[in-house]
Steps between C-alpha positions, in 0.01 A plus 500: 500500500589478123511824313496456122632770266324594182542223266619550141261238398180510698341202336788273576525640849138429565543142376790414737332712772167310503702145506703647793192621678335167475808350679494759762156418597604129559773614767420412859440745802393775285285733705378706192629641183460855338562585133553868419489626152699824505317771319772768497674767706418859596713607205383254235600141404671273761781248434316264724233290346345253772572421855415159650492495875473168689419522873596236766452487874857541558845463331531143618187405294653699206820288519310175527271597189809597290674175591208276448470299167238735363719808611804353323293459178367840525842632535628316193208659310603846605836441308291503176447888540799694338802574716459838663127512444395488856605522871388300791527619855387369837328758732296529817170665460346735764149562416261763670147514417351826433810677376464798730688621801285577785503880568610638838231637712 
């Protein structure tokens, strides 16, 4: 997951981001990707701008993807974003369909 902070120059960000995303799409082993445009927070504007989630079957597939030639090229492109303008984290996702806890009977 890459969390991008609100850029000072949105047009410049979008140009770099589009080039970056095109490289992400060439990386192997990706199960799916999800782009989230942040609208705001309950109290108003957010410091976050966009979140890119890239899903793999497991951590080993993630590592293989990052270490592949396309993964290395994508990592180099990530360096074109200004220092401190994003955070990258690795996480396990636990998903439950329906979003409701069954009531006790």
